[in-house]
Short mmCIF file of C-alpha atoms and ligand atoms in Angstrom, two decimals:
data_model
loop_
_atom_site.label_atom_id
_atom_site.label_comp_id
_atom_site.label_asym_id
_atom_site.label_seq_id
_atom_site.Cartn_x
_atom_site.Cartn_y
_atom_site.Cartn_z
CA MET A 1 -45.58 30.87 -62.98
CA ALA A 2 -45.45 34.53 -61.90
CA LYS A 3 -45.66 33.46 -58.27
CA GLU A 4 -42.80 31.03 -58.78
CA LYS A 5 -40.67 33.79 -60.27
CA ASN A 6 -41.45 36.05 -57.33
CA ASN A 7 -40.44 33.36 -54.89
CA GLN A 8 -37.23 32.87 -56.76
CA ASN A 9 -36.54 36.60 -56.67
CA THR A 10 -37.03 36.84 -52.94
CA GLU A 11 -34.87 33.76 -52.44
CA ASN A 12 -32.14 35.33 -54.57
CA GLN A 13 -32.48 38.56 -52.62
CA LEU A 14 -32.18 36.66 -49.37
CA PHE A 15 -29.04 34.90 -50.57
CA ALA A 16 -27.56 38.22 -51.73
CA LYS A 17 -28.25 39.65 -48.27
CA ILE A 18 -26.52 36.72 -46.60
CA ILE A 19 -23.44 37.12 -48.81
CA ALA A 20 -23.34 40.86 -48.08
CA HIS A 21 -23.77 40.17 -44.37
CA ALA A 22 -20.91 37.66 -44.41
CA LYS A 23 -18.62 40.30 -45.87
CA GLU A 24 -19.77 43.27 -43.84
CA TYR A 25 -19.38 41.49 -40.50
CA GLY A 26 -16.01 39.84 -41.13
CA PHE A 27 -17.07 36.30 -41.93
CA VAL A 28 -16.10 35.76 -45.58
CA PHE A 29 -14.26 37.99 -48.07
CA PRO A 30 -13.60 37.34 -51.76
CA SER A 31 -9.97 36.22 -52.12
CA SER A 32 -7.51 38.97 -53.12
CA GLU A 33 -10.43 41.35 -53.42
CA ILE A 34 -8.28 44.41 -54.17
CA TYR A 35 -7.57 42.69 -57.52
CA ASP A 36 -11.29 42.06 -57.99
CA GLY A 37 -11.16 38.62 -56.45
CA LEU A 38 -10.41 35.17 -57.81
CA GLN A 39 -13.36 33.09 -58.92
CA GLY A 40 -14.27 30.25 -56.60
CA VAL A 41 -11.78 31.26 -53.89
CA TYR A 42 -12.63 32.97 -50.61
CA ASP A 43 -10.93 34.12 -47.40
CA TYR A 44 -12.38 33.85 -43.92
CA GLY A 45 -12.32 37.00 -41.79
CA GLN A 46 -12.02 37.45 -38.04
CA ASN A 47 -15.47 36.08 -37.26
CA GLY A 48 -15.53 33.54 -40.08
CA VAL A 49 -12.36 31.83 -38.95
CA GLU A 50 -13.71 31.48 -35.42
CA LEU A 51 -16.98 30.02 -36.63
CA LYS A 52 -15.22 27.67 -39.03
CA ASN A 53 -12.71 26.52 -36.40
CA ASN A 54 -15.54 25.90 -33.95
CA LEU A 55 -17.38 23.87 -36.55
CA LYS A 56 -14.29 21.81 -37.36
CA GLN A 57 -13.67 21.27 -33.67
CA LEU A 58 -17.23 20.00 -33.10
CA TRP A 59 -16.95 17.63 -36.05
CA TRP A 60 -13.54 16.41 -34.87
CA LYS A 61 -14.75 15.76 -31.36
CA ALA A 62 -17.98 14.19 -32.60
CA MET A 63 -15.80 11.72 -34.48
CA THR A 64 -12.80 11.09 -32.25
CA GLN A 65 -14.09 11.83 -28.76
CA CYS A 66 -17.51 10.26 -29.19
CA HIS A 67 -16.13 7.06 -30.70
CA GLU A 68 -13.43 5.02 -29.04
CA ASN A 69 -12.72 3.36 -32.37
CA ILE A 70 -12.08 6.48 -34.47
CA VAL A 71 -8.70 8.18 -34.62
CA GLY A 72 -7.54 11.14 -36.70
CA ILE A 73 -4.71 11.88 -39.10
CA ASP A 74 -3.41 14.89 -41.00
CA ALA A 75 -2.02 13.78 -44.35
CA ALA A 76 -0.18 16.01 -46.82
CA ILE A 77 -1.93 17.75 -49.70
CA PHE A 78 0.60 16.40 -52.20
CA MET A 79 0.62 12.66 -52.67
CA HIS A 80 2.53 10.26 -54.88
CA PRO A 81 1.01 10.74 -58.37
CA THR A 82 0.19 7.04 -58.68
CA THR A 83 -2.32 7.51 -55.86
CA TRP A 84 -4.57 9.33 -58.31
CA LYS A 85 -4.11 6.69 -60.99
CA ALA A 86 -5.18 4.03 -58.50
CA SER A 87 -8.14 6.01 -57.21
CA GLY A 88 -9.41 6.61 -60.75
CA HIS A 89 -9.10 10.39 -60.57
CA VAL A 90 -6.58 10.72 -63.42
CA ASP A 91 -8.82 8.84 -65.82
CA SER A 92 -12.27 9.77 -64.72
CA PHE A 93 -12.49 12.67 -62.27
CA SER A 94 -14.06 14.94 -64.84
CA ASP A 95 -17.27 16.76 -65.58
CA PRO A 96 -18.88 17.18 -69.01
CA MET A 97 -18.67 20.80 -70.10
CA ILE A 98 -20.22 22.76 -72.92
CA ASP A 99 -19.68 26.36 -74.12
CA ASN A 100 -22.16 28.76 -75.60
CA LYS A 101 -20.46 30.17 -78.69
CA ASP A 102 -22.23 33.52 -78.50
CA SER A 103 -21.78 34.41 -74.83
CA LYS A 104 -18.57 32.33 -74.44
CA LYS A 105 -20.02 31.16 -71.16
CA ARG A 106 -19.15 27.67 -69.94
CA TYR A 107 -21.63 25.31 -68.34
CA ARG A 108 -21.69 21.81 -66.95
CA ALA A 109 -23.77 19.91 -69.49
CA ASP A 110 -25.30 17.65 -66.83
CA ASN A 111 -26.29 20.68 -64.72
CA LEU A 112 -28.11 22.30 -67.63
CA ILE A 113 -30.17 19.15 -68.04
CA GLU A 114 -30.72 18.79 -64.30
CA GLU A 115 -32.14 22.31 -64.20
CA ARG A 116 -34.61 21.37 -66.91
CA ILE A 117 -35.62 18.26 -64.92
CA GLU A 118 -36.17 20.46 -61.88
CA GLN A 119 -38.39 22.80 -63.92
CA TYR A 120 -40.51 19.87 -65.08
CA LYS A 121 -40.85 18.72 -61.48
CA GLN A 122 -41.86 22.17 -60.29
CA ASN A 123 -44.49 22.32 -63.04
CA GLN A 124 -45.78 18.90 -62.00
CA GLN A 125 -44.76 17.40 -65.37
CA LEU A 126 -43.45 14.35 -63.58
CA ASP A 127 -43.50 11.93 -66.53
CA LYS A 128 -41.32 14.28 -68.51
CA ALA A 129 -39.01 14.80 -65.54
CA TYR A 130 -38.46 11.09 -64.93
CA ALA A 131 -37.99 10.28 -68.59
CA LEU A 132 -35.37 12.98 -68.91
CA GLU A 133 -33.68 11.86 -65.71
CA ALA A 134 -33.40 8.33 -67.06
CA LYS A 135 -31.94 9.62 -70.33
CA LEU A 136 -29.40 11.78 -68.50
CA ASN A 137 -28.30 8.90 -66.27
CA GLN A 138 -27.91 6.63 -69.27
CA CYS A 139 -25.66 9.15 -71.01
CA LEU A 140 -23.59 9.73 -67.86
CA ASN A 141 -23.21 6.02 -67.19
CA ASN A 142 -22.10 5.37 -70.78
CA ASN A 143 -19.93 8.47 -70.95
CA ASP A 144 -22.03 9.43 -73.98
CA LEU A 145 -21.05 13.06 -74.57
CA ASP A 146 -22.83 13.31 -77.93
CA GLY A 147 -25.96 12.03 -76.20
CA LEU A 148 -25.75 14.85 -73.67
CA LYS A 149 -25.49 17.43 -76.42
CA GLN A 150 -28.40 15.80 -78.21
CA ILE A 151 -30.56 16.20 -75.09
CA ILE A 152 -29.60 19.88 -74.76
CA ILE A 153 -30.60 20.49 -78.38
CA GLU A 154 -33.83 18.44 -78.18
CA GLU A 155 -34.89 20.18 -75.00
CA ASN A 156 -34.07 23.52 -76.60
CA ILE A 157 -31.99 24.57 -73.61
CA VAL A 158 -30.58 28.03 -74.16
CA CYS A 159 -27.76 30.02 -72.56
CA ALA A 160 -29.00 32.29 -69.77
CA ILE A 161 -26.81 35.15 -71.05
CA SER A 162 -27.10 35.05 -74.85
CA GLY A 163 -30.46 33.33 -74.99
CA THR A 164 -29.19 31.16 -77.88
CA ALA A 165 -28.73 27.44 -78.38
CA ASN A 166 -25.47 27.91 -80.27
CA TRP A 167 -23.52 25.25 -78.36
CA THR A 168 -20.09 23.64 -78.80
CA ASP A 169 -19.72 19.88 -78.47
CA VAL A 170 -19.64 18.46 -74.97
CA ARG A 171 -16.13 17.65 -73.70
CA GLN A 172 -14.82 16.02 -70.55
CA PHE A 173 -12.84 18.32 -68.29
CA ASN A 174 -10.58 16.88 -65.57
CA LEU A 175 -11.07 18.71 -62.29
CA MET A 176 -7.65 18.07 -60.78
CA PHE A 177 -5.13 20.90 -60.45
CA SER A 178 -1.62 19.82 -61.33
CA THR A 179 1.79 21.33 -60.74
CA GLU A 180 5.43 20.33 -61.05
CA ALA A 181 7.54 19.00 -58.21
CA GLY A 182 11.32 19.33 -58.41
CA ALA A 183 13.67 22.18 -59.19
CA VAL A 184 15.08 20.95 -62.49
CA ALA A 185 12.56 21.18 -65.29
CA GLU A 186 13.58 17.93 -67.03
CA GLU A 187 13.40 15.92 -63.84
CA ALA A 188 10.27 17.50 -62.50
CA SER A 189 7.23 15.30 -62.30
CA THR A 190 3.59 16.22 -62.47
CA ILE A 191 1.88 16.06 -59.12
CA TYR A 192 -1.65 16.96 -58.15
CA LEU A 193 -3.26 19.01 -55.46
CA ARG A 194 -5.50 16.44 -53.80
CA PRO A 195 -9.12 16.66 -54.99
CA GLU A 196 -10.32 14.85 -51.84
CA THR A 197 -8.83 14.02 -48.46
CA ALA A 198 -10.00 10.40 -48.51
CA GLN A 199 -6.99 8.97 -50.34
CA GLY A 200 -4.64 10.23 -47.62
CA ILE A 201 -6.60 8.00 -45.26
CA PHE A 202 -6.58 4.94 -47.53
CA VAL A 203 -2.83 4.98 -48.12
CA ASN A 204 -2.26 5.27 -44.37
CA PHE A 205 -4.75 2.58 -43.45
CA LEU A 206 -2.16 0.00 -42.35
CA ASN A 207 0.14 2.57 -40.69
CA VAL A 208 -2.71 3.73 -38.50
CA GLN A 209 -4.18 0.30 -37.87
CA LYS A 210 -0.86 -1.12 -36.71
CA THR A 211 0.28 1.85 -34.63
CA SER A 212 -3.08 2.51 -33.02
CA ARG A 213 -3.81 -1.20 -32.44
CA GLN A 214 -7.36 -0.61 -33.61
CA ARG A 215 -9.39 -3.60 -34.65
CA ILE A 216 -12.08 -3.65 -37.27
CA PRO A 217 -14.55 -1.98 -37.19
CA PHE A 218 -12.66 1.27 -36.78
CA GLY A 219 -12.45 4.65 -38.46
CA ILE A 220 -9.92 7.30 -39.48
CA ALA A 221 -10.96 10.95 -39.54
CA GLN A 222 -9.32 13.85 -41.31
CA ILE A 223 -9.93 17.54 -41.93
CA GLY A 224 -8.03 19.22 -44.71
CA LYS A 225 -7.93 21.23 -47.88
CA ALA A 226 -9.02 19.82 -51.21
CA PHE A 227 -8.81 21.43 -54.65
CA ARG A 228 -11.06 21.07 -57.66
CA ASN A 229 -10.95 23.07 -60.83
CA GLU A 230 -14.74 23.34 -60.91
CA ILE A 231 -16.07 24.28 -64.35
CA VAL A 232 -18.59 26.61 -62.82
CA ALA A 233 -17.59 27.90 -59.38
CA ARG A 234 -20.55 29.80 -58.06
CA GLN A 235 -23.06 30.29 -55.31
CA PHE A 236 -20.50 31.87 -53.04
CA ILE A 237 -18.72 29.30 -50.87
CA PHE A 238 -21.07 26.50 -51.96
CA ARG A 239 -18.82 25.50 -54.85
CA MET A 240 -15.22 26.58 -54.50
CA ARG A 241 -11.97 25.67 -56.21
CA GLU A 242 -10.10 25.50 -52.90
CA PHE A 243 -12.12 24.15 -49.99
CA GLU A 244 -11.93 22.05 -46.89
CA GLN A 245 -13.32 18.59 -46.31
CA MET A 246 -14.08 16.71 -43.12
CA GLU A 247 -13.97 13.05 -43.99
CA MET A 248 -14.12 9.82 -42.05
CA GLN A 249 -13.46 6.40 -43.51
CA PHE A 250 -14.88 3.57 -41.46
CA PHE A 251 -13.28 0.16 -42.12
CA VAL A 252 -15.55 -2.83 -41.65
CA ARG A 253 -15.79 -6.55 -42.25
CA PRO A 254 -17.20 -7.42 -45.71
CA THR A 255 -20.97 -8.11 -45.61
CA THR A 256 -21.46 -5.76 -42.64
CA GLU A 257 -21.01 -2.59 -44.67
CA LEU A 258 -24.67 -1.84 -45.30
CA GLU A 259 -25.47 -2.06 -41.61
CA TRP A 260 -22.74 0.47 -40.89
CA TYR A 261 -23.89 2.63 -43.77
CA GLU A 262 -27.35 2.87 -42.17
CA LYS A 263 -25.82 3.66 -38.81
CA TRP A 264 -23.64 6.47 -40.17
CA LYS A 265 -26.54 7.87 -42.14
CA THR A 266 -28.46 8.30 -38.90
CA LEU A 267 -25.52 9.60 -36.87
CA ARG A 268 -24.57 12.23 -39.39
CA LEU A 269 -28.09 13.62 -39.67
CA LYS A 270 -28.18 13.81 -35.88
CA PHE A 271 -24.97 15.87 -35.92
CA HIS A 272 -26.43 18.40 -38.34
CA GLN A 273 -29.51 18.77 -36.18
CA ALA A 274 -27.41 19.06 -33.03
CA ILE A 275 -25.44 22.01 -34.41
CA GLY A 276 -28.75 23.77 -34.99
CA LEU A 277 -29.72 23.16 -38.61
CA LYS A 278 -33.52 23.15 -38.72
CA PRO A 279 -34.83 19.58 -39.12
CA GLU A 280 -37.34 20.59 -41.81
CA LYS A 281 -34.49 21.97 -43.89
CA LEU A 282 -32.57 18.69 -43.88
CA ARG A 283 -33.32 15.61 -45.94
CA TYR A 284 -31.71 12.50 -47.38
CA LYS A 285 -31.34 12.02 -51.09
CA VAL A 286 -30.51 8.47 -52.04
CA HIS A 287 -28.28 8.13 -55.12
CA GLU A 288 -29.91 6.33 -57.96
CA LYS A 289 -26.83 6.48 -60.10
CA LEU A 290 -24.03 4.88 -58.09
CA ALA A 291 -20.34 5.46 -58.69
CA HIS A 292 -18.73 2.25 -60.00
CA TYR A 293 -17.10 1.56 -56.61
CA ALA A 294 -20.15 2.15 -54.40
CA ASN A 295 -22.92 -0.23 -53.38
CA ALA A 296 -24.99 2.41 -51.58
CA ALA A 297 -24.82 6.19 -51.36
CA VAL A 298 -26.90 8.97 -49.92
CA ASP A 299 -26.53 12.73 -49.66
CA ILE A 300 -27.68 14.78 -46.73
CA GLU A 301 -29.18 17.88 -48.29
CA TYR A 302 -29.88 21.26 -46.75
CA GLU A 303 -32.43 23.70 -48.11
CA PHE A 304 -30.34 26.73 -49.08
CA PRO A 305 -32.12 29.85 -50.39
CA PHE A 306 -31.40 28.38 -53.86
CA GLY A 307 -32.97 25.01 -53.04
CA PHE A 308 -32.12 21.65 -51.45
CA LYS A 309 -28.46 20.84 -52.14
CA GLU A 310 -25.90 18.32 -50.91
CA ILE A 311 -23.91 19.16 -47.81
CA GLU A 312 -22.61 15.69 -47.00
CA GLY A 313 -22.17 12.40 -48.79
CA ILE A 314 -22.33 9.01 -47.09
CA HIS A 315 -20.97 6.28 -49.31
CA SER A 316 -20.52 2.57 -48.96
CA ARG A 317 -17.36 2.32 -51.08
CA THR A 318 -16.83 -1.46 -50.89
CA ASN A 319 -13.14 -2.45 -50.91
CA PHE A 320 -12.51 -0.57 -54.13
CA ASP A 321 -9.95 1.97 -52.92
CA LEU A 322 -7.85 -0.38 -50.81
CA SER A 323 -7.89 -3.03 -53.55
CA ARG A 324 -6.75 -0.51 -56.12
CA HIS A 325 -3.91 0.67 -53.89
CA GLN A 326 -2.91 -2.94 -53.31
CA GLU A 327 -2.80 -3.44 -57.07
CA PHE A 328 -0.95 -0.23 -57.97
CA ALA A 329 1.47 -0.10 -55.02
CA LYS A 330 1.95 -3.86 -55.00
CA LYS A 331 1.62 -3.82 -51.22
CA LYS A 332 -0.82 -5.93 -49.28
CA MET A 333 -3.72 -3.94 -47.87
CA GLU A 334 -5.18 -6.87 -46.00
CA TYR A 335 -6.28 -7.10 -42.43
CA TYR A 336 -6.14 -10.23 -40.32
CA ASP A 337 -9.34 -10.62 -38.35
CA GLU A 338 -8.53 -12.37 -35.07
CA GLU A 339 -12.16 -13.13 -34.45
CA THR A 340 -13.02 -14.84 -37.70
CA LYS A 341 -9.43 -15.96 -38.40
CA GLU A 342 -9.77 -14.54 -41.87
CA ARG A 343 -7.62 -12.26 -43.94
CA TYR A 344 -9.44 -9.73 -46.09
CA ILE A 345 -9.37 -6.26 -47.59
CA PRO A 346 -11.78 -4.25 -45.43
CA TYR A 347 -14.89 -2.60 -46.80
CA VAL A 348 -15.30 1.11 -46.24
CA VAL A 349 -18.17 3.38 -45.30
CA GLU A 350 -17.29 7.02 -45.84
CA THR A 351 -18.82 10.18 -44.45
CA SER A 352 -17.67 13.27 -46.32
CA VAL A 353 -18.76 16.81 -45.60
CA GLY A 354 -17.43 20.13 -46.86
CA ALA A 355 -16.50 22.47 -44.01
CA ASP A 356 -17.20 25.52 -46.16
CA ARG A 357 -20.48 24.18 -47.48
CA LEU A 358 -21.63 23.34 -43.99
CA PHE A 359 -20.50 26.81 -42.88
CA LEU A 360 -22.74 28.27 -45.58
CA ALA A 361 -25.67 26.12 -44.45
CA ILE A 362 -25.10 27.32 -40.89
CA LEU A 363 -24.99 30.94 -42.00
CA CYS A 364 -28.18 30.64 -44.07
CA ASN A 365 -29.86 28.78 -41.22
CA ALA A 366 -28.81 31.42 -38.69
CA TYR A 367 -29.64 34.57 -40.64
CA THR A 368 -32.84 35.90 -39.07
CA GLU A 369 -34.81 39.02 -39.86
CA ASP A 370 -36.78 39.78 -36.74
CA THR A 371 -39.71 41.91 -37.89
CA GLY A 372 -43.23 42.52 -36.65
CA ILE A 373 -44.44 44.20 -33.47
CA ASP A 374 -42.73 43.78 -30.11
CA ALA A 375 -44.32 43.48 -26.64
CA GLU A 376 -44.40 47.26 -26.28
CA GLY A 377 -46.20 47.70 -29.61
CA LYS A 378 -43.09 49.00 -31.39
CA GLU A 379 -42.07 47.84 -34.84
CA LYS A 380 -39.15 45.44 -34.74
CA ASN A 381 -36.48 45.64 -37.36
CA ARG A 382 -33.61 43.53 -36.23
CA VAL A 383 -31.21 41.12 -37.89
CA TYR A 384 -29.42 38.50 -35.86
CA LEU A 385 -27.54 35.28 -36.43
CA ASP A 386 -29.14 32.43 -34.57
CA LEU A 387 -25.90 30.48 -34.09
CA HIS A 388 -25.48 27.57 -31.70
CA PRO A 389 -23.54 28.92 -28.68
CA LEU A 390 -20.73 26.43 -29.34
CA LEU A 391 -20.35 27.74 -32.88
CA ALA A 392 -20.71 31.49 -32.29
CA PRO A 393 -17.43 33.41 -32.89
CA ILE A 394 -17.99 35.23 -29.59
CA GLN A 395 -19.96 33.55 -26.84
CA VAL A 396 -20.14 36.32 -24.27
CA ALA A 397 -19.82 40.10 -24.64
CA VAL A 398 -19.33 42.25 -21.55
CA PHE A 399 -20.38 45.93 -21.50
CA PRO A 400 -20.45 48.61 -18.81
CA LEU A 401 -23.66 50.66 -19.07
CA LEU A 402 -21.58 53.86 -18.88
CA ARG A 403 -17.94 54.63 -19.42
CA LYS A 404 -17.58 56.16 -15.95
CA GLU A 405 -18.45 55.89 -12.27
CA GLY A 406 -16.49 52.70 -11.73
CA LEU A 407 -18.56 50.65 -14.20
CA PRO A 408 -15.73 49.93 -16.68
CA GLU A 409 -13.50 48.64 -13.87
CA LYS A 410 -16.22 46.33 -12.62
CA ALA A 411 -17.02 45.15 -16.14
CA ARG A 412 -13.37 44.33 -16.76
CA GLN A 413 -13.35 42.21 -13.63
CA VAL A 414 -16.29 40.24 -15.03
CA PHE A 415 -14.45 39.89 -18.33
CA GLU A 416 -11.37 38.53 -16.53
CA LEU A 417 -13.58 36.10 -14.63
CA LEU A 418 -14.97 34.60 -17.86
CA ARG A 419 -12.35 34.95 -20.56
CA TYR A 420 -10.60 31.62 -19.98
CA ASP A 421 -13.85 29.65 -19.86
CA PHE A 422 -15.72 31.21 -22.77
CA ARG A 423 -14.86 33.17 -25.90
CA THR A 424 -15.48 36.55 -24.30
CA ILE A 425 -14.96 40.16 -25.38
CA TYR A 426 -15.04 43.41 -23.45
CA GLU A 427 -16.25 46.62 -25.10
CA GLU A 428 -16.79 50.03 -23.51
CA ARG A 429 -17.17 52.20 -26.61
CA GLY A 430 -20.62 52.99 -27.99
CA THR A 431 -24.03 52.88 -26.42
CA ILE A 432 -25.36 49.68 -24.93
CA GLY A 433 -28.14 49.44 -27.55
CA LYS A 434 -25.68 49.72 -30.44
CA ASN A 435 -23.41 47.19 -28.79
CA TYR A 436 -26.26 44.70 -28.50
CA THR A 437 -27.10 45.21 -32.17
CA ARG A 438 -23.51 44.60 -33.21
CA GLN A 439 -23.34 41.38 -31.26
CA ASP A 440 -26.70 40.24 -32.68
CA LEU A 441 -25.29 40.69 -36.16
CA ILE A 442 -22.39 38.32 -35.50
CA GLY A 443 -24.46 35.88 -33.48
CA THR A 444 -23.18 36.41 -29.91
CA PRO A 445 -25.71 34.54 -27.77
CA PHE A 446 -25.10 36.30 -24.43
CA CYS A 447 -24.45 39.97 -23.64
CA LEU A 448 -23.72 41.07 -20.08
CA CYS A 449 -24.43 44.56 -18.85
CA ILE A 450 -22.78 46.00 -15.75
CA ASP A 451 -24.76 48.91 -14.25
CA HIS A 452 -24.98 50.85 -10.99
CA GLN A 453 -26.89 48.08 -9.28
CA THR A 454 -23.96 45.76 -10.01
CA LEU A 455 -21.76 47.94 -7.82
CA GLN A 456 -24.28 47.67 -4.99
CA ASP A 457 -25.33 44.02 -5.02
CA ASP A 458 -22.93 42.21 -7.38
CA THR A 459 -25.60 41.24 -9.89
CA LEU A 460 -25.67 41.92 -13.62
CA THR A 461 -28.04 41.41 -16.52
CA ILE A 462 -27.71 38.72 -19.14
CA ARG A 463 -29.37 39.63 -22.41
CA TYR A 464 -30.38 36.75 -24.67
CA ARG A 465 -29.80 37.27 -28.38
CA ASN A 466 -32.86 35.52 -29.84
CA THR A 467 -35.50 36.83 -27.47
CA THR A 468 -33.76 40.06 -26.31
CA GLU A 469 -35.00 39.01 -22.88
CA GLN A 470 -32.88 40.22 -19.96
CA ILE A 471 -32.47 38.54 -16.61
CA ARG A 472 -30.54 39.62 -13.56
CA VAL A 473 -28.16 37.11 -11.99
CA PRO A 474 -25.63 37.27 -9.17
CA ILE A 475 -22.05 37.34 -10.47
CA ALA A 476 -21.38 34.41 -8.16
CA GLU A 477 -23.78 32.30 -10.28
CA LEU A 478 -22.68 33.65 -13.64
CA LYS A 479 -20.33 30.87 -14.71
CA ALA A 480 -22.77 28.15 -13.74
CA THR A 481 -25.59 29.92 -15.62
CA LEU A 482 -23.49 30.25 -18.76
CA TYR A 483 -22.22 26.68 -18.55
CA LYS A 484 -25.81 25.48 -18.69
CA GLU A 485 -26.08 27.08 -22.12
CA ILE A 486 -22.56 26.60 -23.45
CA ASN A 487 -21.68 23.04 -22.75
CA LEU A 488 -19.46 20.97 -25.00
CA ALA A 489 -19.68 17.84 -22.86
CA GLN A 490 -23.47 17.89 -23.02
CA PHE A 491 -23.36 18.45 -26.78
CA LEU A 492 -21.10 15.45 -27.30
CA GLN A 493 -23.04 13.25 -24.93
CA GLN A 494 -26.35 13.84 -26.73
CA LEU A 495 -24.73 12.73 -30.00
CA ASN A 496 -24.05 9.36 -28.45
CA GLN A 497 -27.54 8.82 -27.05
P1 ATP B 501 -21.08 18.07 -55.95
O1 ATP B 501 -21.99 17.03 -56.57
O2 ATP B 501 -21.80 19.19 -55.26
O3 ATP B 501 -19.97 18.51 -56.86
P2 ATP B 501 -19.63 15.88 -54.94
O4 ATP B 501 -20.66 14.82 -54.91
O5 ATP B 501 -18.62 15.92 -56.00
O6 ATP B 501 -20.32 17.31 -54.78
P3 ATP B 501 -18.03 14.75 -52.90
O7 ATP B 501 -16.92 14.42 -53.81
O8 ATP B 501 -18.89 13.67 -52.38
O9 ATP B 501 -18.91 15.91 -53.53
O10 ATP B 501 -17.44 15.61 -51.70
C1 ATP B 501 -17.96 15.56 -50.40
C2 ATP B 501 -18.36 16.93 -49.88
O11 ATP B 501 -17.35 17.89 -50.13
C3 ATP B 501 -19.61 17.50 -50.52
O12 ATP B 501 -20.77 17.01 -49.90
C4 ATP B 501 -19.44 18.97 -50.28
O13 ATP B 501 -19.89 19.32 -48.98
C5 ATP B 501 -17.94 19.16 -50.34
N1 ATP B 501 -17.53 19.70 -51.64
C6 ATP B 501 -17.31 19.02 -52.79
N2 ATP B 501 -16.93 19.84 -53.77
C7 ATP B 501 -16.92 21.09 -53.24
C8 ATP B 501 -16.60 22.38 -53.74
N3 ATP B 501 -16.21 22.55 -55.00
N4 ATP B 501 -16.69 23.44 -52.90
C9 ATP B 501 -17.07 23.29 -51.61
N5 ATP B 501 -17.38 22.09 -51.09
C10 ATP B 501 -17.30 21.01 -51.87
#
């Protein structure tokens, strides 16, 4: 038990270090921090926005460029309010919440029970864990809020702050943010900030199908903001109230959906590995409790410092969404299949990943404390971000060894040579060692140093971030050398193999 606690402490410390690192090096800031921040909302800084844009670009290209039958859209955040009636969000997009009367702290009732299940599992009390899991699922499936409270009482679950079991009843809490559209109060109608991007794809299904002349099977991809009034927004950018999703809905012929589901399951895991997430930190978690519209669902989980958690969901959603829109909008959502000469509402396989959550996984995965003894017997004490070169905010940093003797001029020439091919910066302030350290901290994979030898023979050194190894290359071969390491085409090609 003591060992477990220690592990947890070091994991918490590691996560705290990553959050501090993200702030200190311009990746993520708390929103409106001068007013002490806003819970569950974050801003991306100068390095964060680059990393996030690169990530979104890789996802976008992995969808649209790697697949001839996937096209993108960019739908609005506001949608006709009936959309959310049809999708089921108005009636059932809610989480069960419970308050502790002493600390006034609010929890998700299901999460409190899940934590207890996890504890049983860690203590190898598997019978207890499975029995409790079954009970929890039964309550959730039957919307049995009293049952949830009963479990919390029976299990003697206490509030982490007050230490008491003085709980309110469990209530459902709808996660959608609403606002009013229209200038005149009486005529204004309630509209919602979309809680997922998927519905923007469903309502445009026929527009896209007809104008793109795609035939089933085909997909529609979208990246955009989504908003959820999460009961407990925590763990940094893991659970936010305003976040971004990267979703793709793949429309298929009924009865073929499970085949496609398996295919997308494999492809999406491959993507996460290709962007550098360590394979041993990725796993599938098949859903035992399926949403009413799904006939198969799996999460891809990443092992964060606080445990394995979902980063992406892959869901076989049947024809639920399109059928509901057909019913509520009274517009046909059918597709005529030339091959089978049948008319049907397509089935859908969805892949849905949070850009921010994946960003956090990437950051945790990249954060490396390089300690131990180096080749020269000196103690190493270095932190670097092991980012994939296509994701790194800066790919190449160019430094003159000294700020004199013609070195800055030569270094600037090298910078000009590279800046339109790679995300490159030039820096002449500070010592070379400090400059390397700074680039390590933001994950720049390649640093170039221009020294006196460069002036004589037109060679320079490339220093590699992870190994700190330095090699000398002719400037004439520089672009080719870098392109071997920073190659979008190669990245995309391997996804399709
Ligand atoms: P969770 O169980 O963690 O609340 P979910 O199952 O509700 O997630 P989905 O509705 O399937 O999530 O959304 C798809 C993806 O969107 C998730 O895998 C996650 O990456 C991301 N996501 C969902 N909610 C949030 C949030 N509040 N903050 C950041 N990312 C989120």
